[in-house]
Short mmCIF file of N, CA and C in Angstrom, two decimals:
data_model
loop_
_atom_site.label_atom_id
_atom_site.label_comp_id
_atom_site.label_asym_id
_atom_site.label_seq_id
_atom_site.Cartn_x
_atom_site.Cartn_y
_atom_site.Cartn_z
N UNK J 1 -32.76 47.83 9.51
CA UNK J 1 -31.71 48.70 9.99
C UNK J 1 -30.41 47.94 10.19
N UNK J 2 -30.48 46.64 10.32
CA UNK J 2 -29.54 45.88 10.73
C UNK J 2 -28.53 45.56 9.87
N UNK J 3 -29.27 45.18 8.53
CA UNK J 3 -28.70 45.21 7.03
C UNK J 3 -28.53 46.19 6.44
N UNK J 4 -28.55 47.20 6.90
CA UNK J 4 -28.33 48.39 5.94
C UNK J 4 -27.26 49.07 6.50
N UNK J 5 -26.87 48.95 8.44
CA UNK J 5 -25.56 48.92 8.44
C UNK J 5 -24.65 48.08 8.79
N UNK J 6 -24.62 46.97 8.19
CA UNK J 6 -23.64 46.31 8.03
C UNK J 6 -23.20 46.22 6.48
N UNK J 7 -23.89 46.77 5.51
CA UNK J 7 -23.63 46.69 4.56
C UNK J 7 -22.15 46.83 4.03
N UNK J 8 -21.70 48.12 4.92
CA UNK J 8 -20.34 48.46 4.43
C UNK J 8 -19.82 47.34 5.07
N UNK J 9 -19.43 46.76 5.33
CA UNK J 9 -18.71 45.75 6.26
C UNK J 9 -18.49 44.67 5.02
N UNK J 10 -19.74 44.27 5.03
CA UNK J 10 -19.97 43.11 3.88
C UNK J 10 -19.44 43.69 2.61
N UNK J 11 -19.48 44.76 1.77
CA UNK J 11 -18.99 44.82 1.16
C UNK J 11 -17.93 44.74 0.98
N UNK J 12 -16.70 45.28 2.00
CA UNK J 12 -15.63 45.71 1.90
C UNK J 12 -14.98 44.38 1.99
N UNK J 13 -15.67 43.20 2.66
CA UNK J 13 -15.27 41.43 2.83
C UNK J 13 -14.84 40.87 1.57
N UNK J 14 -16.55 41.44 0.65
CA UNK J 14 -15.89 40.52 -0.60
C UNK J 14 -15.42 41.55 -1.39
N UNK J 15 -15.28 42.75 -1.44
CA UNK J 15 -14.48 43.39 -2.71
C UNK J 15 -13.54 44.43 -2.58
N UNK J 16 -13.16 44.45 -1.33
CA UNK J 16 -11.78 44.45 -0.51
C UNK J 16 -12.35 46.76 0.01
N UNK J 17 -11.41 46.84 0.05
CA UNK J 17 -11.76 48.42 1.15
C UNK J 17 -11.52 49.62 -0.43
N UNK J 18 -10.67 49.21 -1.18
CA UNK J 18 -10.30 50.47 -2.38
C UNK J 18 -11.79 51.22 -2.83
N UNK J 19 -12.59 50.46 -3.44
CA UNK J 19 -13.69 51.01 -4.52
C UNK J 19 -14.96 50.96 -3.01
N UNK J 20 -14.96 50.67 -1.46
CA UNK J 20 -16.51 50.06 -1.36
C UNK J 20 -17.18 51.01 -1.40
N UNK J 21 -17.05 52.78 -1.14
CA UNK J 21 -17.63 53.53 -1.27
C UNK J 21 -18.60 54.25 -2.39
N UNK J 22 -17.91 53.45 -3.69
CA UNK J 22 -18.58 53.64 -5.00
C UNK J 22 -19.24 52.65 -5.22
N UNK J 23 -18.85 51.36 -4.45
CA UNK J 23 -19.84 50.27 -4.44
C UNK J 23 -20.82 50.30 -3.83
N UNK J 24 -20.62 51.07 -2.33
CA UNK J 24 -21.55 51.02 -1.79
C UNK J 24 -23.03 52.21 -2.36
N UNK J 25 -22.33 53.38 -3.03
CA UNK J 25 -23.43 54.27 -3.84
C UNK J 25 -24.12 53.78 -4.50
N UNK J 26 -23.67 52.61 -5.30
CA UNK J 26 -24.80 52.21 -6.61
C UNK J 26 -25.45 50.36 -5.90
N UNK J 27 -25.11 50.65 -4.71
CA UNK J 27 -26.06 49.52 -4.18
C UNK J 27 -27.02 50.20 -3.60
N UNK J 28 -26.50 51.35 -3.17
CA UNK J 28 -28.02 51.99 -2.53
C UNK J 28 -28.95 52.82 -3.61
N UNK J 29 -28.35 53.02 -4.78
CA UNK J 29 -28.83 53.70 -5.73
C UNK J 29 -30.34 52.45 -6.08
N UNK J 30 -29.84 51.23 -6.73
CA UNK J 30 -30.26 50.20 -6.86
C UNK J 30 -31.27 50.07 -5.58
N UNK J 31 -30.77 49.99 -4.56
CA UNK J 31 -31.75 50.04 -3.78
C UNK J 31 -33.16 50.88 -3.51
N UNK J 32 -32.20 51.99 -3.93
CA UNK J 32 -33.72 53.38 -4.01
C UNK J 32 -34.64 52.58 -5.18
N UNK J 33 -33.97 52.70 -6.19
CA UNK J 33 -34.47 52.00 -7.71
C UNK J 33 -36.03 51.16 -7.03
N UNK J 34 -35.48 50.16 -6.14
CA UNK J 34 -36.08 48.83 -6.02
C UNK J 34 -37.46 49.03 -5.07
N UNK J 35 -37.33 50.27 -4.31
CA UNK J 35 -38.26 50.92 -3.10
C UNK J 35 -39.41 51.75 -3.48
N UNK J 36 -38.88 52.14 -5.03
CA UNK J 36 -39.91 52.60 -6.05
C UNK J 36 -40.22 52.22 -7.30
N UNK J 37 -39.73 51.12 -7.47
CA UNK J 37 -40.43 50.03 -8.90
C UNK J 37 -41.48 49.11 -7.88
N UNK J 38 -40.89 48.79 -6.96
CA UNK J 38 -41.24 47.47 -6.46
C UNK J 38 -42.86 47.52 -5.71
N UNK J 39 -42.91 48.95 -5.26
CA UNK J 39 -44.36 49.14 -4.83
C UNK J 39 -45.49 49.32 -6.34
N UNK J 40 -44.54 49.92 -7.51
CA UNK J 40 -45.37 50.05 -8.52
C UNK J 40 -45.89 48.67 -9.63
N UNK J 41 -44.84 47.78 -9.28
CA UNK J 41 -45.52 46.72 -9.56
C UNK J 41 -45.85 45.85 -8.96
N UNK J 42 -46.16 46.05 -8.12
CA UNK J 42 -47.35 44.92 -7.36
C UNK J 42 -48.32 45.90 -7.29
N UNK J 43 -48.55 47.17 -7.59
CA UNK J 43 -50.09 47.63 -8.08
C UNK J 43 -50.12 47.25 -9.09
N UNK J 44 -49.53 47.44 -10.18
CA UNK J 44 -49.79 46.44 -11.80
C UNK J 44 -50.46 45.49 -11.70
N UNK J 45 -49.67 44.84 -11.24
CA UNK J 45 -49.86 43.36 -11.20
C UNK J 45 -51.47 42.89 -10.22
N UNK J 46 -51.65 43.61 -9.16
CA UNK J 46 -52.49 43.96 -8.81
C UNK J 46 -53.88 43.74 -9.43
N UNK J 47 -53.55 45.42 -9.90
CA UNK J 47 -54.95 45.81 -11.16
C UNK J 47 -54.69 44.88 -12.25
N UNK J 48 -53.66 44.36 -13.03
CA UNK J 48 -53.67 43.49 -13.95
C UNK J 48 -55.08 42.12 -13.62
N UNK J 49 -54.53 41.80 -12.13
CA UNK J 49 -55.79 40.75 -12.18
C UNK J 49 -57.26 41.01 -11.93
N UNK J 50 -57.02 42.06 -11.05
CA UNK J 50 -58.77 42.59 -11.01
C UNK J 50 -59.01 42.89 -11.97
N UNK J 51 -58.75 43.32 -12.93
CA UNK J 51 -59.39 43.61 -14.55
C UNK J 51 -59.60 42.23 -15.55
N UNK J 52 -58.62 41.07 -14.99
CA UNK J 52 -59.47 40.28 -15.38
C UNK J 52 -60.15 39.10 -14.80
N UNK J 53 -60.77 39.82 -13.77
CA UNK J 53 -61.65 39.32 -12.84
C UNK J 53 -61.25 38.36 -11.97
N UNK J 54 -59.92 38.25 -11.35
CA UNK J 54 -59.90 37.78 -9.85
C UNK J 54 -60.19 38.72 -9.23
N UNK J 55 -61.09 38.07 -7.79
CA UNK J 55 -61.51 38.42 -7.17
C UNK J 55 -60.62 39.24 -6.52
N UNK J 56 -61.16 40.60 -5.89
CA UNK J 56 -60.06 41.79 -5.23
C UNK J 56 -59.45 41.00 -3.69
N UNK J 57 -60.32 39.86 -3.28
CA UNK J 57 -59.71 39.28 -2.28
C UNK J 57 -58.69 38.00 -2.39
N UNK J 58 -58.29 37.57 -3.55
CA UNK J 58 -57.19 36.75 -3.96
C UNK J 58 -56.82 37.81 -5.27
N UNK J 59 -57.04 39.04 -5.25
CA UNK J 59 -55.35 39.72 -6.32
C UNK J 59 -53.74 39.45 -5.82
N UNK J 60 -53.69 39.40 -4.35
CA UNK J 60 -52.96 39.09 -4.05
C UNK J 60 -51.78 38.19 -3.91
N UNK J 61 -52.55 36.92 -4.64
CA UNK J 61 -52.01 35.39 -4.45
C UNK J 61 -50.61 35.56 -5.48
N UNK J 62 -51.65 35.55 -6.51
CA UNK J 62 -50.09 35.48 -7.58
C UNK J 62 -48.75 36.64 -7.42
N UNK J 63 -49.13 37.65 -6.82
CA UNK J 63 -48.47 38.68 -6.81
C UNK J 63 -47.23 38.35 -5.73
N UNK J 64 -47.79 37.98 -4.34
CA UNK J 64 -46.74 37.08 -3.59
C UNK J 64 -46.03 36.08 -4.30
N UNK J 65 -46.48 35.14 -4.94
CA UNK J 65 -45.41 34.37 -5.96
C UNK J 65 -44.69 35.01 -6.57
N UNK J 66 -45.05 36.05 -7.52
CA UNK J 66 -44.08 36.56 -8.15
C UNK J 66 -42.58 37.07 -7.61
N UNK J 67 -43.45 38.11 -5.99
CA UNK J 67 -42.25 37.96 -5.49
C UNK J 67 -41.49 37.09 -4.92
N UNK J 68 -42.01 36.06 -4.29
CA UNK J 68 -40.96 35.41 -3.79
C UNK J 68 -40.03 34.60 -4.67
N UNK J 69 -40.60 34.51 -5.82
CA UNK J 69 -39.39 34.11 -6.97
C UNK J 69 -38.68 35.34 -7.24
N UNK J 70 -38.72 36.27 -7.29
CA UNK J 70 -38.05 37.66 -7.23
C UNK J 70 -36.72 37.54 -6.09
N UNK J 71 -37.06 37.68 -4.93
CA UNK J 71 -36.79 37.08 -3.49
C UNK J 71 -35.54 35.81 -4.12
N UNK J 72 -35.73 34.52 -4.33
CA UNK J 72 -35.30 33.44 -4.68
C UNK J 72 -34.07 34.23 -5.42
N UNK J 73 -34.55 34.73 -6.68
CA UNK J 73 -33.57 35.26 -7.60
C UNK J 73 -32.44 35.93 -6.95
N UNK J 74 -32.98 37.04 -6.34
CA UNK J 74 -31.75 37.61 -5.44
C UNK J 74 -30.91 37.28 -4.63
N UNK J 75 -31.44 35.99 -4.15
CA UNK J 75 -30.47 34.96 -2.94
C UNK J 75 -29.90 34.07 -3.74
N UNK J 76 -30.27 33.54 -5.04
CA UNK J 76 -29.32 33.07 -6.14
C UNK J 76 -28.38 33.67 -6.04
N UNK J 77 -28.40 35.45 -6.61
CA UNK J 77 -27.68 36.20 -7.01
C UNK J 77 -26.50 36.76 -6.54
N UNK J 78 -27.21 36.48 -5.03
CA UNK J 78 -26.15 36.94 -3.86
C UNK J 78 -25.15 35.62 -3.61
N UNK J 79 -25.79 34.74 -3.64
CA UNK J 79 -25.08 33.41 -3.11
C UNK J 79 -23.80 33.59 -4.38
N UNK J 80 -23.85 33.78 -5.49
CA UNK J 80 -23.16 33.92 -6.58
C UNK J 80 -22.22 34.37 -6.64
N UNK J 81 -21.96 35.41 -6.15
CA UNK J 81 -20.68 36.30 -5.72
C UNK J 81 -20.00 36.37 -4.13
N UNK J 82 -18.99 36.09 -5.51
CA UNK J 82 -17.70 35.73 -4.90
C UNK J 82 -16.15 36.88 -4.34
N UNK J 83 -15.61 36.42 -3.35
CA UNK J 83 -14.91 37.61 -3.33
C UNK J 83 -13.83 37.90 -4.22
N UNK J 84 -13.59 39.09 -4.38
CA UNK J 84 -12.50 39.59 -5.41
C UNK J 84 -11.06 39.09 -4.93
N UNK J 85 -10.40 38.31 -5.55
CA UNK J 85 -9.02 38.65 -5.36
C UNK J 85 -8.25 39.04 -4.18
N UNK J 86 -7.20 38.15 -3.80
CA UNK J 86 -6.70 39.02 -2.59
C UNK J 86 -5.55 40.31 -3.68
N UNK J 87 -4.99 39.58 -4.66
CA UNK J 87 -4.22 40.84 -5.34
C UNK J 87 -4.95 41.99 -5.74
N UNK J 88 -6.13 42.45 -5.98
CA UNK J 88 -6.60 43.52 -5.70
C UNK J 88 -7.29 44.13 -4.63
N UNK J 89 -6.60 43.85 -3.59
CA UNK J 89 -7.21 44.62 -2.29
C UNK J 89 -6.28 45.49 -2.34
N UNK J 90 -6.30 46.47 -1.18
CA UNK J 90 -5.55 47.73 -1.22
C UNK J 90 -4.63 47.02 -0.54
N UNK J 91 -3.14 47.60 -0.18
CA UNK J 91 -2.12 47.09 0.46
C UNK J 91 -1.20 48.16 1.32
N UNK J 92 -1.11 47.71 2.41
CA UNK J 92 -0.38 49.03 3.26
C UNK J 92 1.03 49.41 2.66
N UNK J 93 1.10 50.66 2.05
CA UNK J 93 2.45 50.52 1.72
C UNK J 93 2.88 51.24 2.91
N UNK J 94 4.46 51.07 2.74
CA UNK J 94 5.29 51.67 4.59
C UNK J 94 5.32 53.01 3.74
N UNK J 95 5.33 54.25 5.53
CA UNK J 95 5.14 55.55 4.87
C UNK J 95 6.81 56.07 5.60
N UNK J 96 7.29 56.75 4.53
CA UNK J 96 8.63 57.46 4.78
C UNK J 96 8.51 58.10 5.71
N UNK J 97 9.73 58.20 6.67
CA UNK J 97 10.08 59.37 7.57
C UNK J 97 9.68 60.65 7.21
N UNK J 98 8.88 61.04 7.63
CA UNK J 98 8.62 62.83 7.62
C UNK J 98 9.68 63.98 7.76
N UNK J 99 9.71 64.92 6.82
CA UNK J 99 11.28 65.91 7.27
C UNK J 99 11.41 66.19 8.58
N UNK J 100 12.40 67.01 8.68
CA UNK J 100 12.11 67.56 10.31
C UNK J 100 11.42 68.66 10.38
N UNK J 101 11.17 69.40 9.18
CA UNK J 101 10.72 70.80 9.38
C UNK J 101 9.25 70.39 9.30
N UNK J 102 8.11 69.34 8.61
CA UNK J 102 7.59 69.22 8.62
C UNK J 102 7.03 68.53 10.52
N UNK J 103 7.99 67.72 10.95
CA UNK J 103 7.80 67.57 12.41
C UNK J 103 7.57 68.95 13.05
N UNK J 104 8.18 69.91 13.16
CA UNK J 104 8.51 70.55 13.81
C UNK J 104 6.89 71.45 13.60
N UNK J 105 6.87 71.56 12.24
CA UNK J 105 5.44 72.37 11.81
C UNK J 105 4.38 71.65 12.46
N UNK J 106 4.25 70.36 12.28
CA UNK J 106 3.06 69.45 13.09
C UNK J 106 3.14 69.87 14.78
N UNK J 107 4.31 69.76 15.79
CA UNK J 107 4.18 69.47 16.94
C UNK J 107 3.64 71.16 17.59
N UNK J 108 4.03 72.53 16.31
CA UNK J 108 3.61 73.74 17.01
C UNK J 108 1.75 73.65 16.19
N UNK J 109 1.50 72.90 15.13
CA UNK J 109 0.08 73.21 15.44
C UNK J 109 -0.34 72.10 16.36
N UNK J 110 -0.39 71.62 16.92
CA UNK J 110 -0.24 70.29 18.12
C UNK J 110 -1.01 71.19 19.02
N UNK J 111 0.00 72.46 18.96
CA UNK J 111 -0.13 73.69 20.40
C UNK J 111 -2.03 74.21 20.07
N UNK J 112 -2.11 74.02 19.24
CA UNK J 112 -3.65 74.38 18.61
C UNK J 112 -3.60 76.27 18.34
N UNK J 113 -4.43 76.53 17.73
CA UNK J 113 -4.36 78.34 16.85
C UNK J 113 -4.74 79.07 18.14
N UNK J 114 -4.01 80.35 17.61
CA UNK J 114 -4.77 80.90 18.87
C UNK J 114 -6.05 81.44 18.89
N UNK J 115 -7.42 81.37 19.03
CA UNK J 115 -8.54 81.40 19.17
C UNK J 115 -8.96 81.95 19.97
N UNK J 116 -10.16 83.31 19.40
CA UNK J 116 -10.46 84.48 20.23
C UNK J 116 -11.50 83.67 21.41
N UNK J 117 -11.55 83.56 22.49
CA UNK J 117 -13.06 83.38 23.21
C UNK J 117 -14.20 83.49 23.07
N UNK J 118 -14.01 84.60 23.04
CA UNK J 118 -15.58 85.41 22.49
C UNK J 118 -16.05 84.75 21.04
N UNK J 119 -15.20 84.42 20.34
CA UNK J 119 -15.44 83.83 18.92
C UNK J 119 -16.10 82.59 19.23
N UNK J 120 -15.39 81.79 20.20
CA UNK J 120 -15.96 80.20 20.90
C UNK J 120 -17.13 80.00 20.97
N UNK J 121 -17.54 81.07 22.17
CA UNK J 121 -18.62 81.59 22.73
C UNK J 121 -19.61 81.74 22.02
N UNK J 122 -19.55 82.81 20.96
CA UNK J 122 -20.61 82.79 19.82
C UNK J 122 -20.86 81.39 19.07
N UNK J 123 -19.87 80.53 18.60
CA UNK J 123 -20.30 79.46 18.01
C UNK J 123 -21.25 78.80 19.01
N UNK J 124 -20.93 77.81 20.26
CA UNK J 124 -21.78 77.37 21.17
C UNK J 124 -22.72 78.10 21.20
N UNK J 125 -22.65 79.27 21.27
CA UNK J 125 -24.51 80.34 21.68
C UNK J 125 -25.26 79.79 20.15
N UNK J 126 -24.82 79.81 19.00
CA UNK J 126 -25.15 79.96 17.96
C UNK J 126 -25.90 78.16 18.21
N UNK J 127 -24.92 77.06 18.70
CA UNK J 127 -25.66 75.87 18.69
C UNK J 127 -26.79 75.62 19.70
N UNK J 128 -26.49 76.06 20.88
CA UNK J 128 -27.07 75.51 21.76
C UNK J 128 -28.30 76.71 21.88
N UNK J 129 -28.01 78.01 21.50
CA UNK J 129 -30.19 78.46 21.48
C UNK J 129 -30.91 78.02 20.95
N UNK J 130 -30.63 77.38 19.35
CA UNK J 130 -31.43 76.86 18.74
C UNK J 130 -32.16 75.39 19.55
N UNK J 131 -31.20 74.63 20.15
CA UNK J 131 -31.14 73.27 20.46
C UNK J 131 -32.21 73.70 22.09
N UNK J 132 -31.94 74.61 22.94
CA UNK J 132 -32.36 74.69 23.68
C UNK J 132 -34.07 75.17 23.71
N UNK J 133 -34.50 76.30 22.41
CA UNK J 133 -35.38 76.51 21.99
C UNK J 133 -36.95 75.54 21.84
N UNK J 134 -35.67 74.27 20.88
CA UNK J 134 -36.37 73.03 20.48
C UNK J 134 -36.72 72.37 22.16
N UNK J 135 -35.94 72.23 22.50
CA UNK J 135 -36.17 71.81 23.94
C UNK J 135 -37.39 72.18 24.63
N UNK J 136 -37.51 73.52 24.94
CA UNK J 136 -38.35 74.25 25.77
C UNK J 136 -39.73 74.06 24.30
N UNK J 137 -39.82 74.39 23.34
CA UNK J 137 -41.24 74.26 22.70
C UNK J 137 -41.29 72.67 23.25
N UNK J 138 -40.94 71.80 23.10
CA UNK J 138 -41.21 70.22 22.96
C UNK J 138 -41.65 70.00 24.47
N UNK J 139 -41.03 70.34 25.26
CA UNK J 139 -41.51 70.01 27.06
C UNK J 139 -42.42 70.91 26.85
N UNK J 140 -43.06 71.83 26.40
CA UNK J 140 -44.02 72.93 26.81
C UNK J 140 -45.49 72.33 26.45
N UNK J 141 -45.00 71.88 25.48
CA UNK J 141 -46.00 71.23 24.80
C UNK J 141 -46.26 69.76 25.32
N UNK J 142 -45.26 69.45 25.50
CA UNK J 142 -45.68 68.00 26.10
C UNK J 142 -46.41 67.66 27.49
N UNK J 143 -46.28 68.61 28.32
CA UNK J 143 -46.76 69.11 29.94
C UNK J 143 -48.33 69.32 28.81
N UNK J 144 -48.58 69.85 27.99
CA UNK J 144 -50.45 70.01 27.74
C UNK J 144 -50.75 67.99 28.15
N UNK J 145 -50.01 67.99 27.30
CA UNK J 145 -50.37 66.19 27.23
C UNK J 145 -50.78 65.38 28.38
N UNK J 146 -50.17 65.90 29.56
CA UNK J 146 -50.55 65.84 30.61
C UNK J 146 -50.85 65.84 31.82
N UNK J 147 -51.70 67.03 31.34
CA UNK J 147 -52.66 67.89 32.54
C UNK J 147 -53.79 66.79 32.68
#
């Protein structure tokens, strides 16, 4: 959990803030990739040796090697890259004075819309029965637990 959010962080270190969101998709894509190859071959590899007769209590041996040269590879891989460029990071450009009419439009929605009550009301009812529902089944049930 720890590495998975800091990821954005790290990314955005070495390949600056513009692209990390598309970077960050096809690292987790890759990652899904890796969460479902990676269990399927170490059953291969697995059954590869029990079929030719290591014992089902050392199939295991070589299969840990494999990965941890797997493992190795990737900390190569990572150690490898390097950060991008400071000329392609994004760069603050200064933002122009705003018109006045556009001020003027911002500071009256500032004032916020005018919004029926009753409309409010229904949204919150709409969140909180459901939420409260869940509530009351979960304690109801949990008091069986212990009687």
């Amino acid at each position: 959990g720890g590495g998975f959010s800091t990821v954005p962080a790290y990314l955005a270190d070495i390949f600056g803030t513009k692209y990390v969101g598309a970077i960050h998709g096809r690292l987790l894509t890759a990652w899904s990739a890796a969460g479902i190859f990676g269990p399927v071959l170490v059953n291969y590899i697995r059954e590869y040796q029990i079929e030719h007769g290591i014992a089902r209590a050392s199939a295991y041996n070589i299969t840990m090697y494999i990965l941890a040269g797997l493992l190795a590879i990737g900390f190569v891989c990572n150690w490898l890259v390097r950060p991008v460029s400071e000329k392609h990071h994004m760069k603050q450009e200064p933002v122009a004075a705003p018109p006045a009419a556009a001020v003027a439009t911002k500071a009256a929605a500032a004032n916020g819309p005018d919004v029926n009550p009753a409309i409010v009301a229904l949204a919150w009812a709409a969140v909180w029965i459901p939420i409260g529902w869940g509530v009351w089944m979960t304690l109801s049930k949990a008091v069986v637990l212990f009687r």
